[in-house]
Coordinates of C-alpha atoms and ligand atoms in Angstrom, one line a residue:
Chain A
M5 CA 36.0 126.6 24.8
T6 CA 35.1 123.7 27.2
V7 CA 37.8 121.7 28.2
Q8 CA 36.5 118.4 29.6
L9 CA 38.8 116.9 32.4
S10 CA 38.8 113.9 33.8
P11 CA 38.6 113.3 37.8
A12 CA 42.4 111.8 38.3
H13 CA 43.2 115.8 36.6
V14 CA 40.8 117.9 38.5
A15 CA 41.7 115.9 41.8
G16 CA 45.6 116.2 40.8
P17 CA 46.8 119.7 40.8
Q18 CA 44.6 121.4 44.1
S19 CA 44.6 118.5 46.4
S20 CA 46.4 118.6 49.8
M21 CA 48.4 116.2 50.7
P22 CA 45.9 113.0 53.0
L23 CA 47.7 113.0 56.1
P24 CA 50.8 110.0 56.4
T25 CA 50.3 108.0 59.5
P26 CA 52.7 108.7 62.4
R27 CA 55.6 106.6 62.6
G28 CA 57.1 107.6 65.9
P29 CA 56.5 110.5 69.0
V30 CA 57.4 113.3 66.8
G31 CA 54.6 113.0 63.8
E32 CA 52.7 111.9 66.7
A33 CA 52.4 115.3 68.2
L34 CA 52.9 117.3 65.5
L35 CA 49.8 115.8 63.6
R36 CA 48.0 116.3 67.5
L37 CA 49.6 120.0 67.4
L38 CA 48.3 121.1 63.7
T39 CA 44.9 118.3 63.6
G40 CA 44.0 121.0 66.6
A41 CA 44.0 117.3 69.3
V42 CA 46.4 119.7 71.3
T43 CA 47.6 123.5 71.7
D44 CA 49.5 123.1 73.5
P45 CA 53.0 122.9 71.8
A46 CA 54.9 121.9 75.1
A47 CA 54.6 117.7 73.6
L48 CA 56.2 118.9 70.5
H49 CA 59.0 120.0 71.9
D50 CA 60.0 117.4 74.1
A51 CA 59.3 114.7 71.5
V52 CA 62.2 116.4 69.7
A53 CA 64.3 116.9 72.3
A54 CA 64.2 113.2 73.7
T55 CA 64.4 111.9 70.0
L56 CA 66.8 114.0 68.9
A57 CA 69.0 113.2 72.7
A58 CA 68.2 108.7 72.3
P59 CA 71.3 107.5 69.6
A60 CA 70.4 106.7 65.7
G61 CA 71.7 104.9 62.9
S62 CA 70.4 107.4 60.6
W63 CA 68.1 110.4 60.8
L64 CA 68.1 110.2 56.7
E65 CA 67.2 106.2 58.0
H66 CA 64.7 108.1 60.8
D67 CA 60.9 106.9 60.1
D68 CA 60.1 109.2 62.4
V69 CA 62.2 112.4 61.9
Q70 CA 61.5 111.8 58.1
V71 CA 57.9 111.7 58.3
A72 CA 57.5 114.9 60.9
L73 CA 59.8 116.4 58.1
T74 CA 57.8 115.3 55.5
C75 CA 54.7 116.9 57.0
M76 CA 56.7 121.2 57.9
Y77 CA 57.9 120.8 53.8
E78 CA 54.2 120.1 52.7
L79 CA 53.0 123.3 55.0
H80 CA 55.2 125.4 52.3
Y81 CA 53.2 123.6 49.7
R82 CA 50.2 122.4 48.8
G83 CA 49.3 121.9 53.0
L84 CA 48.3 119.3 54.5
D85 CA 44.2 117.4 54.7
G86 CA 42.7 119.8 56.8
V87 CA 45.1 121.7 58.6
D88 CA 45.0 125.4 58.9
D89 CA 47.5 127.1 56.0
D90 CA 48.8 129.3 59.0
W91 CA 50.6 126.6 60.7
E92 CA 53.3 127.2 57.8
W93 CA 55.0 130.2 59.7
Q94 CA 54.0 129.1 63.2
P95 CA 57.6 129.0 65.4
D96 CA 57.8 125.8 67.7
V97 CA 56.7 124.0 64.1
L98 CA 59.2 126.2 62.7
A99 CA 61.9 125.6 65.5
A100 CA 60.8 122.0 65.3
R101 CA 61.8 121.6 61.8
A102 CA 65.4 123.1 62.4
A103 CA 66.4 121.0 64.7
L104 CA 65.9 118.1 63.1
E105 CA 66.9 119.7 59.5
R106 CA 69.8 120.0 61.9
V107 CA 70.8 116.2 62.9
V108 CA 69.9 116.1 58.6
E109 CA 71.8 118.6 57.8
S110 CA 75.4 117.4 59.6
E111 CA 75.2 113.9 59.5
L112 CA 75.1 114.9 55.4
R113 CA 77.8 117.0 55.6
E114 CA 79.4 114.0 57.0
R115 CA 79.4 111.0 55.6
V116 CA 79.1 112.9 51.5
T117 CA 82.7 114.7 51.0
V118 CA 83.7 117.6 48.8
A119 CA 86.9 119.5 46.9
V120 CA 86.0 122.6 47.2
P121 CA 86.5 123.6 43.3
Q122 CA 89.8 125.8 42.6
E123 CA 89.1 126.9 38.8
T124 CA 85.3 128.8 39.2
S125 CA 84.8 129.6 35.4
A126 CA 81.4 128.5 34.3
A127 CA 83.1 125.6 32.8
A128 CA 85.2 124.7 34.9
V129 CA 82.4 124.3 37.2
A130 CA 80.6 122.3 34.6
A131 CA 83.0 120.5 33.8
A132 CA 83.9 119.3 37.2
L133 CA 79.4 118.7 37.6
F134 CA 80.0 116.7 34.9
A135 CA 83.3 113.8 35.7
L136 CA 81.2 114.4 39.3
A137 CA 77.8 112.6 38.1
S138 CA 80.0 110.0 35.2
S139 CA 82.0 108.9 38.0
D140 CA 78.7 108.0 40.9
D141 CA 79.7 104.8 41.7
G142 CA 76.9 103.9 42.8
P143 CA 74.3 100.7 42.3
S144 CA 72.1 101.1 38.6
M145 CA 68.4 101.7 39.1
S146 CA 67.3 102.3 36.2
R147 CA 70.5 99.1 34.0
W148 CA 68.7 97.2 37.0
I149 CA 65.2 98.1 35.1
A150 CA 65.9 97.4 31.8
R151 CA 66.9 94.4 32.0
R152 CA 65.1 92.7 34.7
A153 CA 61.6 94.5 35.9
Q154 CA 58.2 92.9 35.7
R155 CA 55.1 95.3 36.1
E156 CA 55.3 94.8 39.8
H157 CA 58.9 96.8 40.3
L158 CA 57.4 99.1 37.8
A159 CA 54.3 99.3 39.9
E160 CA 57.1 99.5 43.2
L161 CA 59.7 102.2 41.4
L162 CA 56.6 105.3 40.0
V163 CA 55.3 104.3 44.3
H164 CA 58.8 105.6 45.5
R165 CA 59.2 108.1 42.7
S166 CA 55.8 109.0 42.7
V167 CA 56.3 111.5 46.5
Y168 CA 58.8 113.4 44.5
Q169 CA 57.5 113.8 40.7
L170 CA 53.9 114.7 41.6
K171 CA 55.1 118.3 42.7
E172 CA 58.7 117.9 40.5
A173 CA 60.9 120.5 40.4
D174 CA 58.9 122.2 43.1
P175 CA 61.7 122.4 45.6
H176 CA 64.2 124.0 42.8
T177 CA 62.1 126.6 42.0
W178 CA 62.2 128.0 45.7
A179 CA 65.8 129.4 44.2
V180 CA 64.9 131.4 42.5
P181 CA 64.5 135.2 44.2
R182 CA 67.1 133.8 45.7
L183 CA 69.8 134.5 42.2
G184 CA 69.7 137.1 40.5
G185 CA 71.4 137.6 36.4
A186 CA 72.1 134.9 34.5
P187 CA 71.6 131.8 36.9
K188 CA 68.9 132.6 37.6
V189 CA 67.0 133.4 33.6
A190 CA 69.5 129.5 33.7
L191 CA 67.0 128.3 36.4
V192 CA 63.3 129.6 35.2
E193 CA 64.5 128.1 31.2
I194 CA 64.4 124.5 33.1
Q195 CA 61.4 125.5 35.0
S196 CA 59.5 126.2 32.3
D197 CA 60.0 123.0 31.1
E198 CA 59.0 120.8 34.2
Y199 CA 55.8 123.0 33.8
G200 CA 55.2 122.3 30.8
A201 CA 56.7 124.8 28.9
G202 CA 52.9 126.6 28.1
D203 CA 50.8 123.2 28.1
P204 CA 49.5 121.9 31.7
E205 CA 48.8 118.6 29.9
R206 CA 52.8 119.1 29.0
Q207 CA 53.8 119.1 33.1
H208 CA 56.3 117.2 34.3
A209 CA 54.7 116.1 37.1
A210 CA 50.6 116.1 35.1
L211 CA 52.7 113.2 33.2
F212 CA 53.6 111.6 35.7
A213 CA 50.7 110.8 36.7
Q214 CA 49.3 109.3 33.8
A215 CA 52.4 106.7 33.7
M216 CA 50.9 106.1 37.0
R217 CA 47.6 105.3 35.9
G218 CA 48.8 103.3 33.7
L219 CA 50.0 101.3 35.7
G220 CA 47.0 101.3 37.6
L221 CA 48.4 103.1 40.7
D222 CA 46.3 106.6 42.5
D223 CA 48.0 109.8 41.6
T224 CA 46.5 111.3 44.0
Y225 CA 49.1 113.7 45.7
G226 CA 51.1 111.8 48.2
R227 CA 48.9 109.1 48.2
Y228 CA 52.2 106.1 49.0
V229 CA 53.8 108.7 51.9
D230 CA 52.9 105.4 54.1
H231 CA 54.3 103.1 51.6
V232 CA 57.7 104.2 51.5
P233 CA 60.8 103.9 53.9
A234 CA 62.0 106.9 55.6
I235 CA 65.1 106.6 53.0
T236 CA 62.5 107.8 49.7
L237 CA 60.6 110.1 52.3
A238 CA 65.0 111.3 52.9
H239 CA 65.8 113.0 49.8
P240 CA 62.2 114.8 48.5
N241 CA 62.9 116.3 51.9
V242 CA 66.8 116.5 51.6
M243 CA 65.6 119.4 48.5
S244 CA 62.9 121.6 50.7
M245 CA 65.8 122.1 52.9
F246 CA 68.1 123.1 49.9
G247 CA 65.0 125.0 48.2
L248 CA 64.2 126.3 51.6
H249 CA 67.2 127.7 52.9
R250 CA 68.4 131.0 51.0
R251 CA 71.9 130.2 53.5
L252 CA 72.2 126.1 50.7
R253 CA 71.3 128.5 47.4
G254 CA 74.3 127.0 46.3
A255 CA 74.1 123.5 47.1
I256 CA 69.8 123.9 45.5
A257 CA 72.0 124.6 42.1
G258 CA 73.5 121.8 42.3
H259 CA 71.7 119.5 44.0
L260 CA 69.7 120.5 40.2
A261 CA 72.5 120.1 38.0
A262 CA 73.6 116.4 39.3
F263 CA 69.4 115.4 38.7
E264 CA 69.5 116.9 34.8
M265 CA 73.1 114.8 34.9
T266 CA 72.0 111.7 36.1
S267 CA 68.3 111.8 34.1
S268 CA 68.3 111.7 30.6
V269 CA 70.4 108.3 29.9
P270 CA 68.8 106.8 32.4
N271 CA 65.7 107.5 31.3
R272 CA 66.3 105.3 28.5
L273 CA 66.7 102.3 30.2
Y274 CA 63.5 102.5 32.5
G275 CA 61.5 102.7 29.0
N276 CA 62.7 100.6 27.5
G277 CA 62.5 98.1 30.8
M278 CA 58.6 99.7 30.0
R279 CA 58.5 98.6 27.1
R280 CA 59.7 95.6 27.6
V281 CA 57.1 93.9 29.8
G282 CA 55.2 95.9 27.5
L283 CA 53.4 98.9 28.1
G284 CA 51.9 101.7 26.4
A285 CA 53.2 104.8 25.2
D286 CA 50.9 106.0 28.6
V287 CA 53.8 105.7 30.7
T288 CA 56.3 105.6 29.0
E289 CA 56.1 108.9 27.9
Y290 CA 56.9 110.7 30.7
F291 CA 60.4 108.7 30.4
D292 CA 60.8 109.1 26.7
E293 CA 60.0 112.8 27.4
H294 CA 63.0 113.2 29.9
V295 CA 65.9 111.4 27.6
E296 CA 65.7 115.1 25.4
A297 CA 64.4 116.9 27.6
D298 CA 67.2 116.5 30.1
A299 CA 69.5 116.1 27.7
V300 CA 68.9 120.1 27.4
H301 CA 68.8 120.4 30.7
E302 CA 72.2 119.4 31.7
Q303 CA 73.7 121.4 29.7
I304 CA 72.1 124.6 30.9
A305 CA 71.8 123.6 35.1
G306 CA 76.0 122.9 34.0
R307 CA 77.1 126.3 32.0
D308 CA 74.5 129.3 33.1
L309 CA 73.3 127.8 36.5
A310 CA 75.5 125.9 38.1
G311 CA 78.2 127.2 37.1
R312 CA 77.7 130.7 36.3
L313 CA 76.2 130.9 40.4
V314 CA 79.9 129.7 41.6
E315 CA 82.0 132.6 38.5
Q316 CA 79.6 135.1 39.8
D317 CA 79.6 134.1 44.4
P318 CA 83.2 131.8 44.0
T319 CA 81.8 130.9 47.6
L320 CA 78.9 129.2 47.2
G321 CA 81.1 126.3 45.5
A322 CA 82.3 124.7 47.6
D323 CA 78.1 124.2 48.3
V324 CA 77.5 123.7 44.7
V325 CA 79.1 121.0 44.2
W326 CA 78.4 119.2 47.7
G327 CA 74.9 119.5 46.5
A328 CA 75.2 117.6 43.1
A329 CA 77.4 114.7 46.0
A330 CA 74.5 114.1 47.8
C331 CA 71.2 114.3 45.0
L332 CA 73.9 111.4 44.4
A333 CA 74.1 110.1 47.1
L334 CA 70.5 109.9 48.0
D335 CA 70.0 108.5 45.0
G336 CA 72.3 105.6 45.9
W337 CA 71.5 105.1 49.1
W338 CA 67.8 104.9 48.0
A339 CA 69.0 102.8 45.0
G340 CA 70.3 100.1 47.4
H341 CA 67.6 99.5 49.7
V342 CA 65.4 98.6 47.2
L343 CA 67.4 97.0 44.7
G344 CA 68.3 94.8 47.9
C345 CA 64.9 93.9 48.9
W346 CA 64.1 93.2 44.7
E347 CA 67.1 90.9 44.9
A348 CA 65.5 88.9 47.8
D349 CA 62.4 88.6 45.7
A350 CA 60.8 91.4 48.7
S351 CA 58.9 94.7 48.2
S352 CA 61.0 97.4 48.9
L353 CA 57.4 99.1 50.2
R354 CA 55.8 99.4 53.7
L355 CA 52.8 98.3 52.9
A356 CA 51.4 95.8 50.3
L357 CA 49.6 97.6 47.3
T358 CA 46.8 96.9 47.2
Chain B
M29 CA 53.9 139.1 27.7
T30 CA 56.1 135.4 26.2
G31 CA 59.3 136.8 25.9
R32 CA 58.8 136.3 22.3
D33 CA 59.5 139.7 21.0
D34 CA 62.8 139.9 21.8
E35 CA 63.1 137.1 19.5
R36 CA 62.5 138.8 16.4
V37 CA 66.1 141.8 17.2
R38 CA 67.9 139.2 18.9
P39 CA 69.8 135.5 16.7
V40 CA 69.4 131.9 17.0
R41 CA 71.8 131.8 20.1
I42 CA 74.0 129.0 19.5
T43 CA 76.0 127.5 22.6
P44 CA 78.9 124.1 21.7
C45 CA 79.0 122.8 24.6
P46 CA 82.5 120.6 25.2
D47 CA 82.3 116.7 24.7
G48 CA 78.5 117.6 23.7
P49 CA 76.1 119.2 22.3
L50 CA 75.2 122.2 20.0
L51 CA 72.7 124.4 21.9
V52 CA 70.0 126.5 19.5
R53 CA 68.6 128.8 21.1
G54 CA 65.2 131.3 18.8
P55 CA 63.5 131.4 17.7
V56 CA 64.9 127.9 14.0
E57 CA 62.7 125.4 12.8
V58 CA 64.7 122.0 11.9
V59 CA 63.7 120.1 8.9
G60 CA 64.7 116.2 8.1
A61 CA 66.3 115.3 5.1
D62 CA 62.7 114.7 3.9
G63 CA 62.3 118.4 3.9
V64 CA 59.8 117.7 6.8
P65 CA 60.0 120.1 9.3
V66 CA 61.1 117.5 12.9
P67 CA 58.4 119.1 15.7
A68 CA 60.5 120.3 19.5
R69 CA 58.7 120.4 21.7
R70 CA 60.8 122.6 23.8
R71 CA 61.9 126.3 23.1
T72 CA 66.0 126.0 23.6
V73 CA 67.1 122.7 22.1
A74 CA 70.6 120.1 21.5
L75 CA 70.9 119.1 18.5
C76 CA 73.5 115.5 18.6
R77 CA 77.1 116.1 17.3
C78 CA 78.7 113.1 18.2
G79 CA 76.0 111.0 16.3
G80 CA 75.1 107.8 18.5
T81 CA 71.5 110.1 19.9
A82 CA 69.0 107.3 19.4
A83 CA 67.1 110.6 19.1
P84 CA 68.0 112.1 15.6
P85 CA 68.0 115.0 15.1
W86 CA 68.3 115.2 19.3
C87 CA 71.0 115.0 21.5
D88 CA 69.7 112.2 24.0
G89 CA 73.0 112.1 26.3
T90 CA 74.4 109.3 24.6
H91 CA 77.1 111.4 23.9
K92 CA 78.2 110.7 27.9
V93 CA 78.7 106.9 27.5
N94 CA 80.1 106.4 23.9
G95 CA 83.2 109.0 25.1
F96 CA 83.1 111.5 21.6
R97 CA 85.2 114.7 22.5
T98 CA 85.1 118.1 21.8
A99 CA 88.4 120.2 20.8
D100 CA 86.8 123.0 22.6
P101 CA 89.2 125.1 24.2
E102 CA 88.6 123.1 27.9
P103 CA 88.8 123.7 31.6
E104 CA 91.1 122.2 33.5
V105 CA 89.5 119.8 35.8
Q106 CA 91.5 119.6 39.0
A107 CA 93.8 117.2 39.5
G108 CA 92.5 114.3 40.4
R109 CA 89.8 112.3 40.8
P110 CA 86.9 115.4 40.9
G111 CA 84.5 114.2 42.6
A112 CA 82.8 113.9 46.3
T113 CA 83.9 110.6 48.8
V114 CA 80.3 108.9 50.4
E115 CA 80.4 107.6 53.1
R116 CA 78.4 104.1 51.7
Ligands
FES430 S1 75.9 114.8 21.3 FE1 74.5 113.8 23.0 S2 74.0 111.9 22.0 FE2 75.0 113.3 20.5
FE2_431 FE1 61.7 117.4 34.2
FE2_432 FE1 64.5 118.4 33.2

């Protein structure tokens, strides 16, 4: 049987990320190096050193740093347009990334603190994570969407989310070979669903791309990186950092648990907001799918992934809870920015959607 | 290999989730009151047992907001706020 794929399907899954526009000296030096405009890495090291030496309000909201990290991490996913894949393991780029990661992680450790779980049974860890997720008092994007969003807000929402959702699940997949036994099986069970359970069209990233097209957006991978502020890039960047460091395997497991635990109810509200403005099933399918899927995933992630991981290795307990709390915090900071703009009748994007 | 082989020898496994759904793993067919099978879109499904779901028979997370409590032996959640401190 021949399957006729639409151009959007063909372009989506294989394409590398268009080169983002740098937002400062680090990104500029990085892209000049990666594209071969210069061969000496000294400029990159100098730019990183100078940037990190200067006082910054927040590294998570630092445009130059977050764009540079987005490019560095992308080398591990689908690559950057016109950039040789060998750069993925190039020591100068890795050293620069490590320097940026250090300040990002220490800011996150400072701003998000958790109590170390005393009870390390899987059930207790799951209960603690559910309690953490339900006690989250961050601003509610989903309620705003359900009640007030117009089409342009929904388009902006999808633009922000597209940075991660077009590679949905990939950062957590890095954890698979780092886990063993029950937590590994649980992670793969969740990821199988995320990747369509055998059906490429049901991949969550593919359903998300379909929703983007339904709203008239371009579903090209990485198409809107230039449009979104640093705080939007920060969350997927932190996921990549958690996923790419074996040391942070507890954090990536906890992150996934919190992500799944704050999904089914909000996604129902997103779908309702979309139906309210007359959008069809092509757009709402992604959100409706997550209502049911994540009601399953949150149970598996809480008990069998995060819970059993802490049971296996109680020393990971603190990072599991911290990774979960970091997920909620990053989502809250992002929502605070976006809702703040919308309440002021302004766009939450850096560039207008054309 | 798809892993389906072991389902033939392994019984369906049902896990009651504290304050939540029944997680069902295995080759089950859920049939509505009218006898028509309810299509399941995933291998592991969660059956609502709080009665509050808007997508019966599946759990849709409503149990987390309608105060549903089960009698499962519950682990002690640590005293005080389980939560994190987040600087906003
Ligand atoms: S048990 Fe989850 S909605 Fe009823
Ligand atoms: Fe998903
Ligand atoms: Fe999920």
